[in-house]
Amino acid sequence: MARYVLKFGGTSVANVTRLHHVANLVKEQAEAGHELVVVVSAMAGITNELVGYAQSLCPDKLTPEHDVVLSSGEQVTSGLLALALTRLGLISRSYLAWQVPIVTDDNPSQARILKIETEQLERCLKQGIIPVVAGFQGINDQLRLTTLGRGGSDTTAVALAAALKADRCDIYTDVDGVYTADPRLVANARKLGQITYAEMFEMAAQGAKVLQARSVELALKHRVKLRVLSSFFKASGTDIVEERKFVESTQISGIAHNPHEVLITLKGVPHQIDLMAQIFNRLAQHRISVDMLVQTHAVNGKVDLNFTLPQADLERAQPLLEQLQKELIFSNLDIDQDVVKISVVGIGMRSNLEIGRNLFNTLASHQISVRLLTTSEIKMSVLITKQQTALALNVLHEVFNLEGGDKECALSA
Ligand code: ADP
Ligand code: ASP
Ligand code: MG
């Protein structure tokens, strides 16, 4: 008998028919004799709808009340799935985060899990009850509801698997695994049987939303075995592993894209380190993180600074930047929302200098111009215009020999 945490994402629980299907999947595993803890997301589209309601009343999304509103979608699905399981003759009960409890810090909208009490859930398991835990939510030490960032049900599932010492955490979604690129944009994307935690983390951090990046980080830290698979049809999934076989022959494991960044250009910034620090400190004080930072050469003691930040933070960042401009820290502010970050990820990159050359030659030969570039040990990212997203993904996918594989059953919903 094994102990598994099973997580079902938004499209997997999108309506009562899907919930019934999920209940049958859970039943199958229960009948195989496994101990199960289930985690659910909100029905597809619901969290976006809730964000819309809350932001129409208060654009600042960092208030505790936003978390109260956003977390409600998961309450509905946890209750519904428990009902569906009961209807199939299983014993089940729903758990909201405060009932477990899943204790977090007090960062609204981006809370981190600090502690999970396992006593209640262990008692359920001992009594043969299947707990269905609402993902994405937590409770802080002020007893206020918190949420774990978009896609945060993945993190709830991994954190529960770690706390309960589960044999594996299975993330059921609408694709049958992790692909070399988003299969919705790259027709030749190939399913990976395995991907390392480090690669999966980079892919997720760079926009491959199949897993929340934080969940991968947590899985690595607590050595949680993680698998991504489809709730729509039976197929082998992707295992997230410490080391994958045949690294030499597959230097690149995938390409991720993130269309949710904006490019900021500050022109005429005095070339003084304290002024630059002021800019980034001001953003950091408001919890706005900056990515892809590039500085031009100094001309007459002034430089231009280019960087990206999350589109979701633009509404808060813009007035701060305009204020800094008034304080004469720079002369011009440009904001370009028509950008996408494309990242090539792979541990084989460490030892291969050809990859950068290949990347640039390929983009250049398709008239795709690169606005910004950053690299890390296992990834190379370029910023290009949004309209060229599919073209860039497909030509890079081809030049790095990522295509092939069992495509027919890749997509659902
Ligand atoms: P869930 O609602 O189950 O959490 P998500 O929408 O968060 O599902 O994540 C699944 C989606 O991630 C897929 O539908 C797919 O379009 C997208 N995706 C992006 N990059 C990848 C990738 N490299 N491999 C698989 N799916 C990816
Ligand atoms: N429902 C939340 C979201 O849409 C959490 C999740 O799906 O993981 O972001
Ligand atoms: Mg998700």
GROMACS .gro file of C-alpha atoms and ligand atoms in nm:
model
  450
    1MET     CA    1   0.000   0.000   0.000
    2ALA     CA    2   0.135   0.340  -0.096
    3ARG     CA    3   0.041   0.690   0.015
    4TYR     CA    4  -0.027   0.939  -0.263
    5VAL     CA    5  -0.130   1.302  -0.287
    6LEU     CA    6  -0.343   1.351  -0.599
    7LYS     CA    7  -0.393   1.706  -0.725
    8PHE     CA    8  -0.655   1.798  -0.985
    9GLY     CA    9  -0.628   2.131  -1.168
   10GLY     CA   10  -0.898   2.367  -1.294
   11THR     CA   11  -0.989   2.198  -1.623
   12SER     CA   12  -0.995   1.859  -1.448
   13VAL     CA   13  -1.270   1.985  -1.215
   14ALA     CA   14  -1.430   2.232  -1.458
   15ASN     CA   15  -1.786   2.099  -1.419
   16VAL     CA   16  -1.987   1.826  -1.250
   17THR     CA   17  -1.916   1.574  -1.526
   18ARG     CA   18  -1.541   1.628  -1.488
   19LEU     CA   19  -1.572   1.605  -1.109
   20HIS     CA   20  -1.751   1.275  -1.145
   21HIS     CA   21  -1.472   1.150  -1.373
   22VAL     CA   22  -1.210   1.261  -1.118
   23ALA     CA   23  -1.404   1.085  -0.842
   24ASN     CA   24  -1.381   0.764  -1.046
   25LEU     CA   25  -1.004   0.807  -1.085
   26VAL     CA   26  -0.972   0.850  -0.709
   27LYS     CA   27  -1.194   0.546  -0.651
   28GLU     CA   28  -0.973   0.332  -0.873
   29GLN     CA   29  -0.667   0.425  -0.667
   30ALA     CA   30  -0.852   0.372  -0.340
   31GLU     CA   31  -0.964   0.028  -0.453
   32ALA     CA   32  -0.602  -0.055  -0.534
   33GLY     CA   33  -0.546  -0.015  -0.160
   34HIS     CA   34  -0.363   0.319  -0.156
   35GLU     CA   35  -0.396   0.589   0.106
   36LEU     CA   36  -0.503   0.908  -0.070
   37VAL     CA   37  -0.513   1.277   0.003
   38VAL     CA   38  -0.673   1.480  -0.275
   39VAL     CA   39  -0.608   1.847  -0.353
   40VAL     CA   40  -0.829   2.050  -0.585
   41SER     CA   41  -0.808   2.380  -0.773
   42ALA     CA   42  -1.107   2.600  -0.847
   43MET     CA   43  -1.310   2.520  -1.158
   44ALA     CA   44  -1.137   2.653  -1.472
   45GLY     CA   45  -1.193   3.026  -1.518
   46ILE     CA   46  -1.339   3.085  -1.171
   47THR     CA   47  -1.027   3.236  -1.012
   48ASN     CA   48  -0.993   3.482  -1.303
   49GLU     CA   49  -1.356   3.580  -1.258
   50LEU     CA   50  -1.298   3.635  -0.885
   51VAL     CA   51  -0.985   3.844  -0.957
   52GLY     CA   52  -1.202   4.060  -1.185
   53TYR     CA   53  -1.463   4.122  -0.914
   54ALA     CA   54  -1.206   4.208  -0.647
   55GLN     CA   55  -0.996   4.432  -0.872
   56SER     CA   56  -1.300   4.623  -0.996
   57LEU     CA   57  -1.351   4.737  -0.638
   58CYS     CA   58  -0.985   4.771  -0.540
   59PRO     CA   59  -0.703   4.760  -0.800
   60ASP     CA   60  -0.441   4.699  -0.531
   61LYS     CA   61  -0.442   4.320  -0.527
   62LEU     CA   62  -0.223   4.294  -0.219
   63THR     CA   63  -0.501   4.320   0.038
   64PRO     CA   64  -0.617   4.032   0.261
   65GLU     CA   65  -0.973   4.071   0.130
   66HIS     CA   66  -0.855   3.983  -0.221
   67ASP     CA   67  -0.731   3.654  -0.081
   68VAL     CA   68  -1.067   3.591   0.086
   69VAL     CA   69  -1.238   3.635  -0.251
   70LEU     CA   70  -0.982   3.447  -0.462
   71SER     CA   71  -0.960   3.145  -0.232
   72SER     CA   72  -1.335   3.083  -0.246
   73GLY     CA   73  -1.321   2.890  -0.576
   74GLU     CA   74  -1.135   2.603  -0.413
   75GLN     CA   75  -1.391   2.581  -0.131
   76VAL     CA   76  -1.660   2.496  -0.388
   77THR     CA   77  -1.461   2.220  -0.562
   78SER     CA   78  -1.341   2.059  -0.239
   79GLY     CA   79  -1.702   2.022  -0.124
   80LEU     CA   80  -1.825   1.905  -0.463
   81LEU     CA   81  -1.555   1.642  -0.502
   82ALA     CA   82  -1.619   1.511  -0.151
   83LEU     CA   83  -1.987   1.479  -0.248
   84ALA     CA   84  -1.896   1.301  -0.573
   85LEU     CA   85  -1.672   1.057  -0.385
   86THR     CA   86  -1.944   0.990  -0.129
   87ARG     CA   87  -2.186   0.920  -0.412
   88LEU     CA   88  -1.947   0.650  -0.535
   89GLY     CA   89  -1.960   0.482  -0.196
   90LEU     CA   90  -1.632   0.617  -0.057
   91ILE     CA   91  -1.598   0.802   0.271
   92SER     CA   92  -1.469   1.150   0.212
   93ARG     CA   93  -1.465   1.496   0.368
   94SER     CA   94  -1.352   1.835   0.250
   95TYR     CA   95  -1.085   2.045   0.422
   96LEU     CA   96  -1.028   2.416   0.387
   97ALA     CA   97  -0.675   2.533   0.463
   98TRP     CA   98  -0.770   2.668   0.807
   99GLN     CA   99  -0.916   2.332   0.904
  100VAL     CA  100  -0.596   2.138   0.833
  101PRO     CA  101  -0.440   2.393   0.914
  102ILE     CA  102  -0.196   2.502   0.643
  103VAL     CA  103  -0.015   2.793   0.806
  104THR     CA  104   0.149   3.058   0.589
  105ASP     CA  105   0.328   3.389   0.631
  106ASP     CA  106   0.117   3.701   0.592
  107ASN     CA  107   0.205   3.805   0.237
  108PRO     CA  108  -0.132   3.853   0.068
  109SER     CA  109  -0.155   3.693  -0.277
  110GLN     CA  110   0.196   3.541  -0.258
  111ALA     CA  111   0.201   3.368   0.080
  112ARG     CA  112   0.451   3.096   0.160
  113ILE     CA  113   0.364   2.787   0.357
  114LEU     CA  114   0.536   2.780   0.696
  115LYS     CA  115   0.383   2.474   0.857
  116ILE     CA  116   0.123   2.203   0.799
  117GLU     CA  117  -0.036   2.020   1.091
  118THR     CA  118  -0.084   1.661   0.984
  119GLU     CA  119  -0.277   1.527   1.281
  120GLN     CA  120  -0.626   1.575   1.133
  121LEU     CA  121  -0.532   1.428   0.796
  122GLU     CA  122  -0.349   1.134   0.952
  123ARG     CA  123  -0.659   1.060   1.158
  124CYS     CA  124  -0.872   1.062   0.840
  125LEU     CA  125  -0.633   0.827   0.664
  126LYS     CA  126  -0.635   0.589   0.956
  127GLN     CA  127  -1.017   0.581   0.947
  128GLY     CA  128  -1.029   0.520   0.572
  129ILE     CA  129  -1.163   0.869   0.499
  130ILE     CA  130  -1.039   1.044   0.184
  131PRO     CA  131  -0.968   1.409   0.263
  132VAL     CA  132  -1.021   1.657  -0.021
  133VAL     CA  133  -0.815   1.966   0.056
  134ALA     CA  134  -0.883   2.304  -0.102
  135GLY     CA  135  -0.562   2.403  -0.281
  136PHE     CA  136  -0.410   2.751  -0.321
  137GLN     CA  137  -0.510   2.874   0.025
  138GLY     CA  138  -0.359   2.908   0.369
  139ILE     CA  139  -0.413   3.084   0.698
  140ASN     CA  140  -0.171   3.324   0.864
  141ASP     CA  141  -0.097   3.379   1.233
  142GLN     CA  142  -0.363   3.652   1.244
  143LEU     CA  143  -0.615   3.385   1.134
  144ARG     CA  144  -0.661   3.561   0.801
  145LEU     CA  145  -0.695   3.368   0.477
  146THR     CA  146  -0.402   3.385   0.237
  147THR     CA  147  -0.336   3.256  -0.115
  148LEU     CA  148  -0.017   3.105  -0.256
  149GLY     CA  149   0.014   3.282  -0.593
  150ARG     CA  150  -0.152   3.180  -0.920
  151GLY     CA  151  -0.119   2.810  -0.985
  152GLY     CA  152  -0.066   2.762  -0.610
  153SER     CA  153  -0.266   2.440  -0.575
  154ASP     CA  154   0.041   2.259  -0.709
  155THR     CA  155   0.232   2.395  -0.411
  156THR     CA  156  -0.042   2.289  -0.167
  157ALA     CA  157  -0.017   1.936  -0.306
  158VAL     CA  158   0.362   1.914  -0.285
  159ALA     CA  159   0.368   2.067   0.064
  160LEU     CA  160   0.109   1.813   0.183
  161ALA     CA  161   0.305   1.529   0.023
  162ALA     CA  162   0.616   1.645   0.209
  163ALA     CA  163   0.435   1.687   0.541
  164LEU     CA  164   0.258   1.350   0.512
  165LYS     CA  165   0.568   1.172   0.379
  166ALA     CA  166   0.370   1.055   0.077
  167ASP     CA  167   0.527   0.813  -0.167
  168ARG     CA  168   0.447   1.047  -0.455
  169CYS     CA  169   0.259   1.361  -0.551
  170ASP     CA  170   0.061   1.321  -0.874
  171ILE     CA  171  -0.038   1.640  -1.054
  172TYR     CA  172  -0.333   1.563  -1.280
  173THR     CA  173  -0.392   1.823  -1.550
  174ASP     CA  174  -0.519   1.872  -1.906
  175VAL     CA  175  -0.199   1.756  -2.080
  176ASP     CA  176  -0.042   1.416  -2.027
  177GLY     CA  177   0.292   1.541  -1.903
  178VAL     CA  178   0.560   1.803  -1.943
  179TYR     CA  179   0.640   1.874  -2.306
  180THR     CA  180   0.945   2.020  -2.475
  181ALA     CA  181   0.734   2.336  -2.529
  182ASP     CA  182   0.372   2.434  -2.472
  183PRO     CA  183   0.189   2.177  -2.690
  184ARG     CA  184  -0.080   2.435  -2.756
  185LEU     CA  185   0.168   2.647  -2.950
  186VAL     CA  186   0.420   2.397  -3.083
  187ALA     CA  187   0.258   2.121  -3.286
  188ASN     CA  188   0.572   1.905  -3.275
  189ALA     CA  189   0.625   1.932  -2.902
  190ARG     CA  190   0.736   1.603  -2.750
  191LYS     CA  191   0.637   1.461  -2.414
  192LEU     CA  192   0.930   1.413  -2.180
  193GLY     CA  193   0.939   1.089  -1.984
  194GLN     CA  194   1.165   1.258  -1.731
  195ILE     CA  195   1.285   1.607  -1.651
  196THR     CA  196   1.513   1.712  -1.365
  197TYR     CA  197   1.390   1.929  -1.079
  198ALA     CA  198   1.635   2.201  -1.187
  199GLU     CA  199   1.511   2.201  -1.546
  200MET     CA  200   1.146   2.182  -1.443
  201PHE     CA  201   1.199   2.471  -1.204
  202GLU     CA  202   1.349   2.685  -1.481
  203MET     CA  203   1.077   2.586  -1.728
  204ALA     CA  204   0.808   2.675  -1.472
  205ALA     CA  205   0.980   2.996  -1.362
  206GLN     CA  206   1.008   3.099  -1.727
  207GLY     CA  207   0.638   3.052  -1.797
  208ALA     CA  208   0.561   2.681  -1.850
  209LYS     CA  209   0.256   2.695  -1.627
  210VAL     CA  210   0.205   2.318  -1.614
  211LEU     CA  211   0.358   2.340  -1.263
  212GLN     CA  212   0.394   2.637  -1.031
  213ALA     CA  213   0.770   2.703  -0.994
  214ARG     CA  214   0.743   2.716  -0.616
  215SER     CA  215   0.599   2.364  -0.607
  216VAL     CA  216   0.905   2.228  -0.789
  217GLU     CA  217   1.140   2.411  -0.554
  218LEU     CA  218   0.954   2.263  -0.258
  219ALA     CA  219   0.954   1.914  -0.410
  220LEU     CA  220   1.331   1.928  -0.455
  221LYS     CA  221   1.387   2.060  -0.105
  222HIS     CA  222   1.179   1.787   0.059
  223ARG     CA  223   1.264   1.512  -0.190
  224VAL     CA  224   0.900   1.470  -0.292
  225LYS     CA  225   0.857   1.245  -0.593
  226LEU     CA  226   0.653   1.439  -0.845
  227ARG     CA  227   0.464   1.319  -1.152
  228VAL     CA  228   0.258   1.516  -1.407
  229LEU     CA  229  -0.019   1.327  -1.586
  230SER     CA  230  -0.356   1.365  -1.756
  231SER     CA  231  -0.689   1.338  -1.579
  232PHE     CA  232  -0.858   1.309  -1.919
  233PHE     CA  233  -0.706   0.989  -2.052
  234LYS     CA  234  -0.470   0.716  -1.942
  235ALA     CA  235  -0.113   0.771  -2.058
  236SER     CA  236   0.226   0.762  -1.895
  237GLY     CA  237   0.313   1.103  -1.753
  238THR     CA  238   0.638   1.288  -1.679
  239ASP     CA  239   0.847   1.213  -1.373
  240ILE     CA  240   1.044   1.495  -1.217
  241VAL     CA  241   1.375   1.336  -1.122
  242GLU     CA  242   1.708   1.431  -0.969
  243GLU     CA  243   1.915   1.322  -1.267
  244ARG     CA  244   1.794   1.229  -1.607
  245LYS     CA  245   1.955   0.973  -1.831
  246PHE     CA  246   2.131   1.064  -2.161
  247VAL     CA  247   2.204   1.426  -2.071
  248GLU     CA  248   2.480   1.448  -2.333
  249SER     CA  249   2.249   1.366  -2.620
  250THR     CA  250   1.970   1.599  -2.510
  251GLN     CA  251   2.129   1.925  -2.410
  252ILE     CA  252   1.809   2.124  -2.425
  253SER     CA  253   1.509   1.981  -2.247
  254GLY     CA  254   1.256   2.243  -2.344
  255ILE     CA  255   1.155   2.593  -2.443
  256ALA     CA  256   0.926   2.803  -2.225
  257HIS     CA  257   0.755   3.131  -2.302
  258ASN     CA  258   0.616   3.400  -2.077
  259PRO     CA  259   0.383   3.657  -2.235
  260HIS     CA  260   0.306   3.820  -1.900
  261GLU     CA  261   0.607   4.051  -1.874
  262VAL     CA  262   0.647   4.415  -1.976
  263LEU     CA  263   0.962   4.590  -2.092
  264ILE     CA  264   1.054   4.908  -1.908
  265THR     CA  265   1.318   5.145  -2.046
  266LEU     CA  266   1.451   5.427  -1.833
  267LYS     CA  267   1.649   5.668  -2.049
  268GLY     CA  268   1.916   5.910  -1.934
  269VAL     CA  269   1.987   5.764  -1.591
  270PRO     CA  270   2.295   5.930  -1.431
  271HIS     CA  271   2.565   5.664  -1.415
  272GLN     CA  272   2.574   5.655  -1.034
  273ILE     CA  273   2.529   5.337  -0.840
  274ASP     CA  274   2.330   5.503  -0.558
  275LEU     CA  275   2.070   5.635  -0.804
  276MET     CA  276   2.030   5.296  -0.966
  277ALA     CA  277   1.996   5.140  -0.624
  278GLN     CA  278   1.720   5.393  -0.546
  279ILE     CA  279   1.519   5.278  -0.848
  280PHE     CA  280   1.535   4.910  -0.763
  281ASN     CA  281   1.493   4.964  -0.390
  282ARG     CA  282   1.175   5.161  -0.454
  283LEU     CA  283   1.035   4.876  -0.664
  284ALA     CA  284   1.149   4.612  -0.416
  285GLN     CA  285   0.985   4.798  -0.126
  286HIS     CA  286   0.658   4.750  -0.312
  287ARG     CA  287   0.734   4.382  -0.376
  288ILE     CA  288   0.782   4.433  -0.748
  289SER     CA  289   1.052   4.205  -0.881
  290VAL     CA  290   1.265   4.298  -1.178
  291ASP     CA  291   1.397   4.054  -1.437
  292MET     CA  292   1.621   4.068  -1.747
  293LEU     CA  293   1.810   4.379  -1.646
  294VAL     CA  294   2.043   4.529  -1.908
  295GLN     CA  295   2.233   4.859  -1.887
  296THR     CA  296   2.372   5.041  -2.192
  297HIS     CA  297   2.722   5.198  -2.209
  298ALA     CA  298   2.757   5.537  -2.043
  299VAL     CA  299   2.739   5.834  -2.281
  300ASN     CA  300   2.803   6.175  -2.122
  301GLY     CA  301   2.771   6.018  -1.780
  302LYS     CA  302   2.423   5.875  -1.855
  303VAL     CA  303   2.298   5.524  -1.929
  304ASP     CA  304   1.970   5.363  -2.034
  305LEU     CA  305   1.830   5.086  -1.815
  306ASN     CA  306   1.614   4.815  -1.969
  307PHE     CA  307   1.437   4.559  -1.755
  308THR     CA  308   1.121   4.353  -1.742
  309LEU     CA  309   0.866   4.315  -1.467
  310PRO     CA  310   0.544   4.114  -1.433
  311GLN     CA  311   0.252   4.264  -1.622
  312ALA     CA  312   0.038   4.209  -1.313
  313ASP     CA  313   0.260   4.455  -1.125
  314LEU     CA  314   0.258   4.729  -1.389
  315GLU     CA  315  -0.034   4.916  -1.236
  316ARG     CA  316   0.162   4.955  -0.913
  317ALA     CA  317   0.502   5.004  -1.078
  318GLN     CA  318   0.405   5.282  -1.319
  319PRO     CA  319   0.326   5.553  -1.059
  320LEU     CA  320   0.646   5.465  -0.870
  321LEU     CA  321   0.853   5.501  -1.186
  322GLU     CA  322   0.678   5.827  -1.278
  323GLN     CA  323   0.757   5.960  -0.932
  324LEU     CA  324   1.125   5.865  -0.975
  325GLN     CA  325   1.126   6.044  -1.308
  326LYS     CA  326   0.992   6.357  -1.135
  327GLU     CA  327   1.274   6.324  -0.884
  328LEU     CA  328   1.503   6.355  -1.190
  329ILE     CA  329   1.653   6.013  -1.154
  330PHE     CA  330   1.605   5.966  -1.529
  331SER     CA  331   1.471   6.168  -1.821
  332ASN     CA  332   1.241   5.930  -2.016
  333LEU     CA  333   1.018   5.636  -1.929
  334ASP     CA  334   0.905   5.387  -2.198
  335ILE     CA  335   0.671   5.097  -2.129
  336ASP     CA  336   0.631   4.825  -2.392
  337GLN     CA  337   0.370   4.557  -2.328
  338ASP     CA  338   0.413   4.393  -2.666
  339VAL     CA  339   0.686   4.154  -2.554
  340VAL     CA  340   0.727   3.786  -2.471
  341LYS     CA  341   1.018   3.613  -2.304
  342ILE     CA  342   1.135   3.293  -2.472
  343SER     CA  343   1.368   3.072  -2.267
  344VAL     CA  344   1.568   2.772  -2.379
  345VAL     CA  345   1.627   2.541  -2.081
  346GLY     CA  346   1.853   2.240  -2.031
  347ILE     CA  347   2.128   2.109  -1.807
  348GLY     CA  348   2.332   2.013  -2.114
  349MET     CA  349   2.373   2.384  -2.180
  350ARG     CA  350   2.641   2.403  -1.914
  351SER     CA  351   2.891   2.240  -2.144
  352ASN     CA  352   2.781   2.358  -2.487
  353LEU     CA  353   2.880   2.696  -2.625
  354GLU     CA  354   2.709   2.629  -2.958
  355ILE     CA  355   2.366   2.685  -2.813
  356GLY     CA  356   2.385   3.065  -2.793
  357ARG     CA  357   2.522   3.088  -3.148
  358ASN     CA  358   2.249   2.857  -3.277
  359LEU     CA  359   1.980   3.053  -3.096
  360PHE     CA  360   2.086   3.389  -3.243
  361ASN     CA  361   2.148   3.260  -3.594
  362THR     CA  362   1.807   3.096  -3.601
  363LEU     CA  363   1.622   3.401  -3.473
  364ALA     CA  364   1.813   3.629  -3.711
  365SER     CA  365   1.742   3.411  -4.012
  366HIS     CA  366   1.368   3.445  -3.936
  367GLN     CA  367   1.387   3.823  -3.886
  368ILE     CA  368   1.312   3.791  -3.517
  369SER     CA  369   1.492   4.069  -3.335
  370VAL     CA  370   1.602   4.027  -2.977
  371ARG     CA  371   1.525   4.318  -2.743
  372LEU     CA  372   1.695   4.178  -2.433
  373LEU     CA  373   1.896   3.871  -2.341
  374THR     CA  374   1.984   3.702  -2.013
  375THR     CA  375   2.152   3.374  -1.935
  376SER     CA  376   2.194   3.148  -1.636
  377GLU     CA  377   2.372   2.817  -1.594
  378ILE     CA  378   2.091   2.617  -1.746
  379LYS     CA  379   1.885   2.868  -1.944
  380MET     CA  380   1.908   3.141  -2.203
  381SER     CA  381   1.622   3.390  -2.235
  382VAL     CA  382   1.544   3.640  -2.509
  383LEU     CA  383   1.277   3.908  -2.521
  384ILE     CA  384   1.101   3.946  -2.856
  385THR     CA  385   0.771   4.091  -2.980
  386LYS     CA  386   0.454   3.898  -2.891
  387GLN     CA  387   0.343   3.847  -3.247
  388GLN     CA  388   0.652   3.634  -3.317
  389THR     CA  389   0.592   3.396  -3.022
  390ALA     CA  390   0.472   3.092  -3.217
  391LEU     CA  391   0.730   3.143  -3.493
  392ALA     CA  392   1.019   3.169  -3.247
  393LEU     CA  393   0.903   2.869  -3.042
  394ASN     CA  394   0.864   2.650  -3.349
  395VAL     CA  395   1.191   2.740  -3.522
  396LEU     CA  396   1.391   2.704  -3.202
  397HIS     CA  397   1.216   2.378  -3.126
  398GLU     CA  398   1.327   2.251  -3.464
  399VAL     CA  399   1.683   2.378  -3.455
  400PHE     CA  400   1.742   2.219  -3.115
  401ASN     CA  401   1.600   1.887  -3.238
  402LEU     CA  402   1.325   1.870  -2.980
  403GLU     CA  403   1.045   1.738  -3.198
  404GLY     CA  404   0.894   1.393  -3.236
  405GLY     CA  405   0.696   1.179  -2.996
  406ASP     CA  406   0.339   1.071  -2.935
  407LYS     CA  407   0.139   1.378  -3.023
  408GLU     CA  408  -0.219   1.261  -3.085
  409CYS     CA  409  -0.314   1.233  -2.722
  410ALA     CA  410  -0.142   1.545  -2.599
  411LEU     CA  411  -0.426   1.788  -2.546
  412SER     CA  412  -0.762   1.787  -2.379
  413ALA     CA  413  -1.015   2.057  -2.314
  414ADP     P1  414  -0.417   2.306  -1.422
  414ADP     O1  415  -0.543   2.384  -1.432
  414ADP     O2  416  -0.437   2.158  -1.430
  414ADP     O3  417  -0.332   2.346  -1.307
  414ADP     P2  418  -0.255   2.466  -1.600
  414ADP     O4  419  -0.335   2.540  -1.701
  414ADP     O5  420  -0.207   2.543  -1.483
  414ADP     O6  421  -0.336   2.338  -1.556
  414ADP     O7  422  -0.129   2.397  -1.671
  414ADP     C1  423  -0.147   2.312  -1.782
  414ADP     C2  424  -0.117   2.389  -1.909
  414ADP     O8  425   0.021   2.423  -1.912
  414ADP     C3  426  -0.136   2.310  -2.037
  414ADP     O9  427  -0.269   2.314  -2.081
  414ADP     C4  428  -0.038   2.372  -2.135
  414ADP    O10  429  -0.100   2.457  -2.228
  414ADP     C5  430   0.050   2.458  -2.046
  414ADP     N1  431   0.194   2.437  -2.070
  414ADP     C6  432   0.285   2.535  -2.091
  414ADP     N2  433   0.404   2.484  -2.114
  414ADP     C7  434   0.393   2.349  -2.106
  414ADP     C8  435   0.484   2.241  -2.122
  414ADP     N3  436   0.615   2.262  -2.146
  414ADP     N4  437   0.437   2.115  -2.110
  414ADP     C9  438   0.307   2.090  -2.083
  414ADP     N5  439   0.216   2.191  -2.069
  414ADP    C10  440   0.258   2.318  -2.079
  415ASP     N1  441  -0.722   2.847  -0.871
  415ASP     C1  442  -0.590   2.905  -0.857
  415ASP     C2  443  -0.545   2.972  -0.988
  415ASP     O1  444  -0.622   2.971  -1.084
  415ASP     C3  445  -0.489   2.805  -0.810
  415ASP     C4  446  -0.461   2.691  -0.904
  415ASP     O2  447  -0.534   2.667  -1.000
  415ASP     O3  448  -0.362   2.621  -0.880
  415ASP     O4  449  -0.440   3.027  -0.993
  416MG      MG  450  -0.198   2.505  -1.278
   0.00000   0.00000   0.00000
